[in-house]
Short mmCIF file of C-alpha atoms in Angstrom, two decimals:
data_model
loop_
_atom_site.label_atom_id
_atom_site.label_comp_id
_atom_site.label_asym_id
_atom_site.label_seq_id
_atom_site.Cartn_x
_atom_site.Cartn_y
_atom_site.Cartn_z
CA MET L 1 8.23 -8.76 17.16
CA GLU L 2 5.85 -10.03 19.69
CA TYR L 3 3.09 -7.49 21.03
CA TYR L 4 0.87 -7.85 23.97
CA TYR L 5 -2.03 -5.40 24.83
CA SER L 6 -3.32 -3.21 27.44
CA ASP L 7 -5.69 -0.40 27.51
CA ILE L 8 -5.28 0.02 31.31
CA PRO L 9 -4.06 3.47 32.02
CA VAL L 10 -0.18 3.16 33.07
CA SER L 11 0.11 4.32 36.57
CA GLY L 12 3.63 5.82 37.19
CA ASN L 13 5.69 3.22 35.32
CA LYS L 14 3.80 0.17 35.92
CA ILE L 15 1.75 -1.60 33.54
CA ILE L 16 -0.50 -4.62 34.26
CA LEU L 17 -1.52 -7.38 31.86
CA LEU L 18 -4.86 -9.10 32.87
CA GLU L 19 -6.80 -12.24 31.42
CA GLU L 20 -5.91 -13.34 28.05
CA GLU L 21 -2.85 -11.26 27.91
CA HIS L 22 -1.71 -12.36 31.26
CA THR L 23 -2.37 -15.89 30.54
CA HIS L 24 -0.82 -15.62 26.85
CA CYS L 25 2.48 -13.88 28.63
CA SER L 26 2.95 -16.31 31.59
CA ARG L 27 1.45 -19.60 30.66
CA VAL L 28 1.85 -19.70 26.65
CA LYS L 29 4.77 -18.02 26.21
CA ARG L 30 6.25 -18.87 29.80
CA HIS L 31 7.88 -15.37 30.00
CA LYS L 32 9.46 -15.18 33.66
CA GLN L 33 10.50 -12.17 36.09
CA GLY L 34 13.13 -9.97 34.03
CA ASP L 35 11.90 -10.68 30.40
CA VAL L 36 11.28 -7.83 28.21
CA ILE L 37 8.17 -7.39 26.19
CA PHE L 38 6.25 -5.12 24.19
CA ILE L 39 2.92 -3.63 24.98
CA LEU L 40 0.80 -1.69 22.87
CA ASP L 41 -2.25 0.57 24.42
CA GLY L 42 -4.10 0.52 20.81
CA LYS L 43 -3.90 4.51 21.20
CA GLY L 44 -0.42 5.03 19.65
CA THR L 45 1.81 4.32 22.30
CA GLN L 46 4.49 1.10 22.54
CA PHE L 47 5.73 0.40 25.87
CA ASP L 48 8.88 -1.80 25.89
CA ALA L 49 8.36 -3.18 29.53
CA GLU L 50 10.21 -5.74 31.87
CA ILE L 51 8.36 -8.27 33.97
CA SER L 52 8.77 -7.39 37.65
CA GLU L 53 6.09 -9.67 38.91
CA ILE L 54 3.90 -12.64 37.61
CA ARG L 55 0.88 -13.11 40.01
CA ARG L 56 -2.05 -15.44 39.71
CA ASN L 57 -4.31 -13.33 37.75
CA GLU L 58 -1.93 -10.68 36.51
CA THR L 59 1.32 -9.79 35.05
CA ILE L 60 2.99 -6.48 36.57
CA LEU L 61 5.45 -4.82 34.38
CA THR L 62 7.82 -1.87 34.56
CA VAL L 63 7.91 0.56 31.74
CA LEU L 64 11.62 0.80 30.31
CA GLU L 65 10.97 2.94 26.92
CA LYS L 66 7.77 4.64 25.72
CA THR L 67 7.21 4.95 21.95
CA VAL L 68 4.25 7.24 20.92
CA GLU L 69 3.07 7.20 17.01
CA ASN L 70 1.41 10.45 15.47
CA PRO L 71 -2.38 9.64 14.92
CA PHE L 72 -3.28 8.88 11.44
CA LYS L 73 -2.82 11.64 8.91
CA THR L 74 -6.01 10.70 7.40
CA GLU L 75 -9.13 9.00 8.11
CA LYS L 76 -10.10 5.81 6.22
CA ILE L 77 -13.58 4.95 7.38
CA ILE L 78 -15.62 2.14 5.99
CA ALA L 79 -19.22 2.17 6.82
CA ILE L 80 -20.36 -1.45 5.80
CA SER L 81 -23.42 -3.88 6.30
CA PRO L 82 -22.74 -6.77 8.35
CA THR L 83 -22.65 -9.98 6.25
CA LYS L 84 -25.21 -12.73 7.44
CA ASN L 85 -22.26 -15.07 7.74
CA PRO L 86 -20.43 -14.08 11.14
CA SER L 87 -16.85 -15.75 9.93
CA ARG L 88 -17.08 -13.43 6.87
CA LEU L 89 -17.41 -10.25 9.17
CA GLU L 90 -14.81 -11.35 11.56
CA TRP L 91 -12.38 -11.72 8.63
CA PHE L 92 -13.31 -8.48 7.15
CA VAL L 93 -12.62 -6.98 10.81
CA GLU L 94 -9.25 -8.60 11.16
CA LYS L 95 -8.31 -7.52 7.24
CA ALA L 96 -9.32 -3.91 7.80
CA THR L 97 -7.43 -3.61 11.18
CA GLU L 98 -4.48 -4.97 9.39
CA ILE L 99 -4.91 -2.79 6.10
CA GLY L 100 -5.37 0.08 8.05
CA ALA L 101 -9.09 1.26 8.49
CA THR L 102 -9.34 4.10 11.00
CA SER L 103 -12.96 3.54 11.85
CA ILE L 104 -15.45 0.55 10.98
CA ILE L 105 -18.98 1.78 11.21
CA PHE L 106 -21.34 -1.48 10.98
CA VAL L 107 -24.66 -0.36 9.63
CA GLN L 108 -28.02 -1.96 9.66
CA CYS L 109 -28.90 -1.20 6.19
CA GLU L 110 -32.78 -1.84 5.00
CA ARG L 111 -31.82 -5.08 3.46
CA THR L 112 -29.24 -5.96 6.07
CA ASP L 113 -29.74 -9.77 7.19
CA LYS L 114 -27.61 -9.62 10.25
CA LYS L 115 -29.39 -8.01 12.91
CA THR L 116 -27.10 -8.74 16.07
CA LEU L 117 -23.55 -7.98 16.42
CA LYS L 118 -21.13 -9.37 19.08
CA ALA L 119 -19.55 -6.02 19.91
CA ASP L 120 -16.75 -7.59 22.23
CA ARG L 121 -15.95 -10.18 19.76
CA LEU L 122 -15.19 -7.81 17.07
CA LYS L 123 -13.25 -5.74 19.53
CA LYS L 124 -11.12 -8.58 20.36
CA ILE L 125 -10.77 -9.52 16.98
CA THR L 126 -8.99 -6.05 16.22
CA VAL L 127 -6.98 -6.10 19.25
CA SER L 128 -5.41 -9.57 18.06
CA ALA L 129 -4.95 -7.99 14.53
CA LEU L 130 -3.36 -5.11 16.11
CA LYS L 131 -0.75 -7.43 17.86
CA GLN L 132 -0.39 -9.46 14.93
CA CYS L 133 0.55 -6.55 12.70
CA GLY L 134 1.97 -4.35 14.96
CA ARG L 135 -0.22 -1.33 13.95
CA LYS L 136 -0.29 1.31 17.01
CA PHE L 137 -3.97 2.56 16.98
CA LEU L 138 -7.11 0.30 17.09
CA PRO L 139 -9.88 1.11 14.42
CA ASN L 140 -12.88 2.81 16.14
CA LEU L 141 -15.86 0.41 15.93
CA HIS L 142 -19.32 2.17 15.64
CA PHE L 143 -22.79 0.29 15.45
CA ILE L 144 -25.72 2.18 13.81
CA SER L 145 -29.17 1.17 13.01
CA SER L 146 -29.85 3.12 9.72
CA LEU L 147 -27.34 4.55 6.86
CA GLN L 148 -28.56 7.99 7.94
CA GLU L 149 -27.06 7.64 11.40
CA VAL L 150 -23.49 7.68 9.48
CA ASN L 151 -23.69 11.47 9.60
CA HIS L 152 -24.23 11.52 13.32
CA CYS L 153 -21.54 9.02 14.62
CA ILE L 154 -18.66 10.84 12.92
CA ARG L 155 -18.21 14.41 11.77
CA LEU L 156 -17.82 13.99 8.34
CA LYS L 157 -16.73 17.88 7.46
CA ASP L 158 -13.86 17.73 4.43
CA PHE L 159 -14.44 14.02 3.88
CA GLN L 160 -14.19 12.64 0.52
CA LYS L 161 -17.32 10.47 0.60
CA TYR L 162 -17.71 7.58 -1.53
CA ILE L 163 -20.93 5.00 -2.09
CA ALA L 164 -20.23 1.70 -3.63
CA HIS L 165 -23.66 0.37 -4.79
CA CYS L 166 -24.59 -2.09 -7.74
CA ARG L 167 -26.31 0.20 -9.94
CA GLN L 168 -24.94 1.06 -13.47
CA ASN L 169 -22.85 3.99 -14.74
CA GLU L 170 -20.64 4.56 -11.68
CA VAL L 171 -17.52 6.21 -12.05
CA HIS L 172 -14.49 3.71 -11.20
CA MET L 173 -13.42 5.01 -7.71
CA MET L 174 -9.46 4.14 -8.59
CA LYS L 175 -9.27 7.16 -10.82
CA LYS L 176 -10.92 9.60 -8.10
CA VAL L 177 -9.38 8.83 -4.61
CA ASP L 178 -7.18 11.31 -3.39
CA SER L 179 -5.48 9.35 -0.33
CA SER L 180 -4.37 12.30 1.42
CA LYS L 181 -7.75 13.46 2.17
CA ASN L 182 -10.04 11.93 4.80
CA GLN L 183 -12.27 9.29 3.24
CA ILE L 184 -15.37 7.30 3.82
CA ILE L 185 -16.94 4.95 1.83
CA LEU L 186 -20.41 3.20 2.24
CA ILE L 187 -20.61 -0.59 1.41
CA GLY L 188 -24.30 -2.11 1.06
CA PRO L 189 -25.69 -5.47 1.93
CA GLU L 190 -25.87 -8.69 -0.25
CA GLY L 191 -28.84 -7.21 -2.15
CA ASP L 192 -27.26 -3.68 -2.12
CA PHE L 193 -28.63 -0.68 -0.81
CA THR L 194 -32.27 0.56 -1.62
CA ASP L 195 -33.27 3.42 -3.85
CA SER L 196 -33.99 5.42 -0.82
CA GLU L 197 -30.79 4.87 0.83
CA ILE L 198 -28.85 5.63 -2.38
CA LEU L 199 -30.97 8.70 -2.92
CA TRP L 200 -30.11 9.97 0.61
CA ALA L 201 -26.32 9.08 -0.15
CA LEU L 202 -26.35 11.41 -3.21
CA ASN L 203 -28.45 14.10 -1.44
CA ASN L 204 -25.63 13.81 1.19
CA SER L 205 -22.71 14.36 -1.59
CA PHE L 206 -21.36 10.78 -1.43
CA ILE L 207 -19.75 10.16 -4.68
CA PRO L 208 -21.09 6.78 -6.41
CA VAL L 209 -18.15 4.63 -7.34
CA SER L 210 -17.35 1.28 -8.75
CA LEU L 211 -15.11 -1.38 -7.49
CA GLY L 212 -14.67 -3.16 -10.85
CA SER L 213 -16.56 -5.43 -12.96
CA ASN L 214 -16.76 -8.36 -10.66
CA ARG L 215 -19.91 -8.58 -8.27
CA LEU L 216 -17.93 -8.63 -5.14
CA ARG L 217 -19.14 -10.16 -1.67
CA THR L 218 -19.82 -7.38 0.83
CA GLU L 219 -16.61 -8.13 2.91
CA THR L 220 -14.57 -8.30 -0.53
CA ALA L 221 -15.76 -4.92 -1.56
CA GLY L 222 -14.88 -3.50 1.83
CA LEU L 223 -11.27 -4.88 1.54
CA TYR L 224 -10.93 -3.78 -2.01
CA ALA L 225 -12.14 -0.18 -1.23
CA LEU L 226 -9.82 -0.18 2.00
CA VAL L 227 -6.85 -0.81 -0.03
CA CYS L 228 -7.78 1.82 -2.77
CA MET L 229 -8.29 4.39 -0.06
CA GLY L 230 -4.91 3.65 1.36
CA LEU L 231 -3.00 4.09 -1.53
CA ASN L 232 -0.83 7.26 -1.44
CA MET V 1 -27.81 -13.45 -11.32
CA GLU V 2 -27.51 -16.79 -10.40
CA TYR V 3 -24.82 -19.03 -12.14
CA TYR V 4 -23.95 -22.43 -12.73
CA TYR V 5 -20.50 -24.11 -13.69
CA SER V 6 -19.80 -26.75 -16.25
CA ASP V 7 -16.80 -27.60 -17.97
CA ILE V 8 -17.91 -30.30 -19.96
CA PRO V 9 -17.44 -29.68 -23.75
CA VAL V 10 -20.70 -28.58 -25.09
CA SER V 11 -21.96 -31.12 -27.79
CA GLY V 12 -23.99 -29.77 -30.34
CA ASN V 13 -26.26 -27.13 -28.36
CA LYS V 14 -26.51 -29.38 -25.27
CA ILE V 15 -25.14 -28.82 -21.76
CA ILE V 16 -24.76 -31.29 -18.83
CA LEU V 17 -24.89 -30.39 -15.31
CA LEU V 18 -23.43 -32.85 -12.99
CA GLU V 19 -22.93 -33.66 -9.54
CA GLU V 20 -23.07 -30.38 -6.90
CA GLU V 21 -24.36 -28.26 -10.20
CA HIS V 22 -26.97 -30.95 -10.79
CA THR V 23 -28.14 -31.10 -7.29
CA HIS V 24 -27.88 -27.38 -6.75
CA CYS V 25 -30.02 -26.76 -9.95
CA SER V 26 -32.81 -29.35 -9.51
CA ARG V 27 -32.68 -30.27 -5.72
CA VAL V 28 -31.58 -26.69 -3.76
CA LYS V 29 -33.28 -24.31 -6.43
CA ARG V 30 -35.95 -26.58 -7.27
CA HIS V 31 -35.62 -25.57 -10.99
CA LYS V 32 -37.98 -27.44 -13.60
CA GLN V 33 -37.83 -28.21 -16.87
CA GLY V 34 -38.32 -25.11 -19.16
CA ASP V 35 -36.70 -22.88 -16.62
CA VAL V 36 -33.78 -20.71 -18.18
CA ILE V 37 -30.41 -20.60 -16.19
CA PHE V 38 -27.08 -19.01 -16.93
CA ILE V 39 -23.98 -21.44 -17.14
CA LEU V 40 -20.35 -20.40 -17.16
CA ASP V 41 -17.35 -22.56 -18.46
CA GLY V 42 -14.67 -20.61 -16.61
CA LYS V 43 -13.01 -20.16 -19.89
CA GLY V 44 -14.73 -17.11 -21.05
CA THR V 45 -18.04 -18.22 -22.21
CA GLN V 46 -21.87 -17.77 -20.60
CA PHE V 47 -24.42 -19.92 -21.74
CA ASP V 48 -28.15 -18.84 -21.52
CA ALA V 49 -29.71 -22.47 -21.47
CA GLU V 50 -33.17 -23.87 -20.98
CA ILE V 51 -33.58 -26.93 -19.05
CA SER V 52 -34.70 -29.55 -21.23
CA GLU V 53 -34.74 -32.79 -18.85
CA ILE V 54 -33.66 -33.37 -15.18
CA ARG V 55 -32.60 -37.07 -14.80
CA ARG V 56 -31.54 -38.52 -11.42
CA ASN V 57 -27.73 -37.93 -11.69
CA GLU V 58 -27.80 -35.03 -14.46
CA THR V 59 -29.49 -31.86 -15.83
CA ILE V 60 -29.49 -31.52 -19.54
CA LEU V 61 -29.73 -28.06 -20.93
CA THR V 62 -30.44 -26.58 -24.46
CA VAL V 63 -28.39 -23.52 -25.15
CA LEU V 64 -30.31 -20.73 -26.13
CA GLU V 65 -27.57 -18.04 -26.11
CA LYS V 66 -23.78 -18.03 -26.02
CA THR V 67 -21.75 -14.98 -24.78
CA VAL V 68 -18.09 -15.01 -25.34
CA GLU V 69 -15.87 -12.88 -23.26
CA ASN V 70 -12.26 -11.81 -24.38
CA PRO V 71 -9.36 -13.26 -22.34
CA PHE V 72 -7.82 -10.97 -19.69
CA LYS V 73 -6.20 -7.84 -21.24
CA THR V 74 -3.23 -8.34 -18.47
CA GLU V 75 -2.08 -11.15 -16.33
CA LYS V 76 -2.10 -10.71 -12.62
CA ILE V 77 -0.42 -13.41 -10.95
CA ILE V 78 0.14 -14.10 -7.38
CA ALA V 79 2.71 -16.63 -6.34
CA ILE V 80 2.20 -17.25 -2.66
CA SER V 81 3.39 -19.60 0.00
CA PRO V 82 0.64 -21.57 1.31
CA THR V 83 -0.70 -20.58 4.83
CA LYS V 84 -0.24 -23.11 7.67
CA ASN V 85 -4.00 -22.50 8.58
CA PRO V 86 -5.97 -23.96 5.39
CA SER V 87 -9.17 -21.66 6.41
CA ARG V 88 -6.71 -18.78 5.77
CA LEU V 89 -5.45 -19.97 2.50
CA GLU V 90 -9.19 -20.73 1.20
CA TRP V 91 -10.07 -17.32 2.12
CA PHE V 92 -7.60 -15.99 -0.02
CA VAL V 93 -8.35 -18.09 -2.89
CA GLU V 94 -12.04 -16.97 -2.54
CA LYS V 95 -11.03 -13.42 -2.49
CA ALA V 96 -8.20 -13.80 -5.33
CA THR V 97 -10.82 -15.22 -7.76
CA GLU V 98 -13.31 -12.28 -6.94
CA ILE V 99 -10.84 -9.80 -7.23
CA GLY V 100 -9.37 -11.11 -10.59
CA ALA V 101 -5.97 -13.01 -10.00
CA THR V 102 -5.57 -14.70 -13.63
CA SER V 103 -3.27 -17.26 -12.08
CA ILE V 104 -2.36 -18.15 -8.27
CA ILE V 105 0.72 -20.14 -8.01
CA PHE V 106 1.18 -21.93 -4.53
CA VAL V 107 5.08 -22.13 -3.77
CA GLN V 108 6.80 -24.42 -1.20
CA CYS V 109 9.42 -21.53 0.08
CA GLU V 110 12.09 -22.77 2.12
CA ARG V 111 10.03 -21.49 5.04
CA THR V 112 6.92 -22.72 4.26
CA ASP V 113 4.97 -24.74 7.11
CA LYS V 114 2.19 -26.09 4.91
CA LYS V 115 3.33 -28.99 2.84
CA THR V 116 0.04 -30.64 1.34
CA LEU V 117 -2.46 -28.91 -0.63
CA LYS V 118 -6.06 -30.13 -1.54
CA ALA V 119 -5.75 -29.05 -5.30
CA ASP V 120 -9.50 -30.23 -5.77
CA ARG V 121 -10.72 -28.34 -2.96
CA LEU V 122 -9.03 -25.11 -3.93
CA LYS V 123 -10.35 -25.66 -7.51
CA LYS V 124 -13.74 -25.95 -5.89
CA ILE V 125 -13.33 -22.67 -4.14
CA THR V 126 -12.20 -20.80 -7.43
CA VAL V 127 -15.34 -22.47 -8.89
CA SER V 128 -17.89 -21.08 -6.24
CA ALA V 129 -16.32 -17.83 -6.32
CA LEU V 130 -16.52 -17.82 -10.11
CA LYS V 131 -20.52 -18.41 -9.76
CA GLN V 132 -20.75 -15.91 -6.91
CA CYS V 133 -18.90 -12.96 -8.71
CA GLY V 134 -19.94 -13.65 -12.24
CA ARG V 135 -16.37 -13.70 -13.44
CA LYS V 136 -16.08 -15.46 -16.87
CA PHE V 137 -12.43 -16.91 -16.34
CA LEU V 138 -11.31 -19.50 -13.53
CA PRO V 139 -7.80 -18.19 -12.45
CA ASN V 140 -5.52 -20.91 -13.16
CA LEU V 141 -4.05 -22.92 -10.23
CA HIS V 142 -0.21 -23.85 -10.06
CA PHE V 143 1.54 -26.16 -7.50
CA ILE V 144 5.30 -25.83 -7.28
CA SER V 145 7.90 -26.99 -4.95
CA SER V 146 10.59 -24.05 -4.90
CA LEU V 147 10.33 -20.49 -5.79
CA GLN V 148 12.79 -20.93 -8.65
CA GLU V 149 10.22 -23.10 -10.39
CA VAL V 150 8.13 -19.77 -10.90
CA ASN V 151 10.10 -19.19 -13.93
CA HIS V 152 9.44 -22.75 -15.48
CA CYS V 153 5.40 -22.87 -14.62
CA ILE V 154 4.75 -19.40 -16.29
CA ARG V 155 6.58 -17.80 -19.17
CA LEU V 156 7.14 -14.52 -17.62
CA LYS V 157 8.35 -12.51 -20.89
CA ASP V 158 7.28 -9.00 -20.59
CA PHE V 159 5.96 -9.35 -17.15
CA GLN V 160 6.65 -6.62 -14.28
CA LYS V 161 7.76 -8.77 -11.60
CA TYR V 162 7.90 -7.99 -7.86
CA ILE V 163 8.69 -9.48 -4.64
CA ALA V 164 7.12 -8.30 -1.09
CA HIS V 165 9.66 -9.36 1.33
CA CYS V 166 10.08 -7.98 4.96
CA ARG V 167 13.30 -6.80 4.90
CA GLN V 168 13.84 -2.79 5.18
CA ASN V 169 14.13 -0.17 2.18
CA GLU V 170 11.81 -1.41 -0.18
CA VAL V 171 10.14 0.94 -2.54
CA HIS V 172 6.39 1.29 -2.31
CA MET V 173 4.88 -0.86 -4.63
CA MET V 174 1.92 1.50 -5.28
CA LYS V 175 4.13 4.06 -7.03
CA LYS V 176 5.65 1.51 -9.28
CA VAL V 177 2.84 -0.45 -10.61
CA ASP V 178 1.70 0.03 -13.92
CA SER V 179 -1.25 -2.07 -14.21
CA SER V 180 -1.80 -1.95 -18.01
CA LYS V 181 1.15 -4.45 -17.93
CA ASN V 182 1.28 -8.13 -17.04
CA GLN V 183 2.45 -8.63 -13.52
CA ILE V 184 3.55 -11.00 -10.95
CA ILE V 185 4.35 -10.58 -7.37
CA LEU V 186 5.86 -13.07 -4.89
CA ILE V 187 4.24 -13.27 -1.52
CA GLY V 188 6.40 -15.14 1.21
CA PRO V 189 5.50 -17.36 4.16
CA GLU V 190 5.00 -16.28 7.92
CA GLY V 191 9.09 -15.87 8.65
CA ASP V 192 9.50 -14.37 5.10
CA PHE V 193 11.74 -15.30 2.27
CA THR V 194 15.19 -16.67 3.14
CA ASP V 195 18.23 -14.72 1.85
CA SER V 196 18.85 -17.13 -0.93
CA GLU V 197 15.29 -17.04 -2.21
CA ILE V 198 15.54 -13.08 -2.18
CA LEU V 199 18.97 -13.16 -3.83
CA TRP V 200 17.78 -15.43 -6.54
CA ALA V 201 14.54 -13.29 -7.02
CA LEU V 202 16.69 -10.26 -7.43
CA ASN V 203 18.87 -12.00 -9.79
CA ASN V 204 15.84 -12.54 -11.82
CA SER V 205 14.95 -8.99 -12.10
CA PHE V 206 11.95 -9.28 -9.53
CA ILE V 207 11.53 -5.55 -8.16
CA PRO V 208 11.11 -5.39 -4.21
CA VAL V 209 8.47 -3.67 -3.24
CA SER V 210 6.63 -2.84 0.26
CA LEU V 211 3.16 -3.28 1.04
CA GLY V 212 2.95 -0.69 3.42
CA SER V 213 4.27 -0.41 7.29
CA ASN V 214 1.83 -2.77 8.91
CA ARG V 215 3.29 -6.56 9.17
CA LEU V 216 0.30 -8.16 6.83
CA ARG V 217 -0.44 -11.49 7.37
CA THR V 218 0.51 -13.61 4.11
CA GLU V 219 -3.06 -13.90 2.78
CA THR V 220 -3.48 -10.42 3.70
CA ALA V 221 -0.46 -9.43 1.56
CA GLY V 222 -1.50 -11.33 -1.22
CA LEU V 223 -5.08 -9.84 -1.30
CA TYR V 224 -3.49 -6.41 -0.83
CA ALA V 225 -0.92 -6.72 -3.69
CA LEU V 226 -3.62 -8.37 -6.02
CA VAL V 227 -6.06 -4.90 -5.63
CA CYS V 228 -2.88 -2.84 -6.19
CA MET V 229 -2.09 -4.89 -9.38
CA GLY V 230 -5.67 -4.57 -10.49
CA LEU V 231 -5.69 -0.84 -10.45
CA ASN V 232 -5.93 0.99 -13.74
#
């Protein structure tokens, strides 16, 4: 099933594809007037729509059918330090979208090496992963400049809160996670969280968890945790 | 902790680093005679060793201490169709090594697009992931030209055997996996396994499982399944 993306509010029963989506539909896939394609808005709705007109810079569609998916039952949030290597971070964002993160928070930890992120580029990666996997909701992307801001960018009431740090004697998260509840996990940078960051997390009732005995890269740890949180 | 790799059998108490490992140790990290470094052989042994001599093309070390790790309690095997895009496959091999696959079987399925693989390149990726994550055993890499050969390249007696295909009505693997047992899962190509491949798997008591509602890319499915198999 081939999906397109448009977050432009539907006016009446018309949908418009612009830029890459328009180009992909009309030039790459060579769709013609009368063809039926599937559009996701990233907010839970899929439109089955017929191409009514292909203009130079836009494709105009008429909605035939609209399917609305309920929002996620539970939040699966990863707060993660950006990796120094941008391609590793982009891999992570693609995979986190496929696997089902509801929000990704990019945290500038004290030891984070990567200071600047291309928000537009990361958003585009979530859109392309969304179309690829047929998921109906885009993950929300947040960018914060310290771990402590996690509490401000998302209301974490009734969340199961975890922190994966590399100190010894953590419990293994697998035996703790109740995936029927809202969850958030903090994944630190190469070089781990600082003591003060860990102390802050513990004081804010984040539970320290282990992701196994191997020393996982930041993006691997993020994906590992996400799969664990997703299990029901 | 900084690891090096050498699979050259230790003679007496001497270890030799060659090629990249020698260059990395002597040129990149600028280690000198007398420095102590850690060497993994990929077969369960870690050597704490002192640099006794750095020659032009090799570094000679003297073993100070030897730590032997027991083999894996259980096998976690992924038999996966190579992806068309080599970087996606290489990413998978790195992650599978970090997370703890004991064997990776690259299967030429009927719909596999990628016919040739660089075995040396893939082996190098497992070595570099091994050093990065401190794992003591390299995963075994197998290359087979049809799904049916899975039975020949590994003795699957007493294995929990799974196949993740995209037909409807599979059980969700999460509720089935007993990670205290040997496990193998078959991950198909883009375009899925053919009916005859699925029929063969079912006739060979592979249990069909689902990896969730999203349509995962091949390498994402492999990673997802591997994390699930690893949970205890």
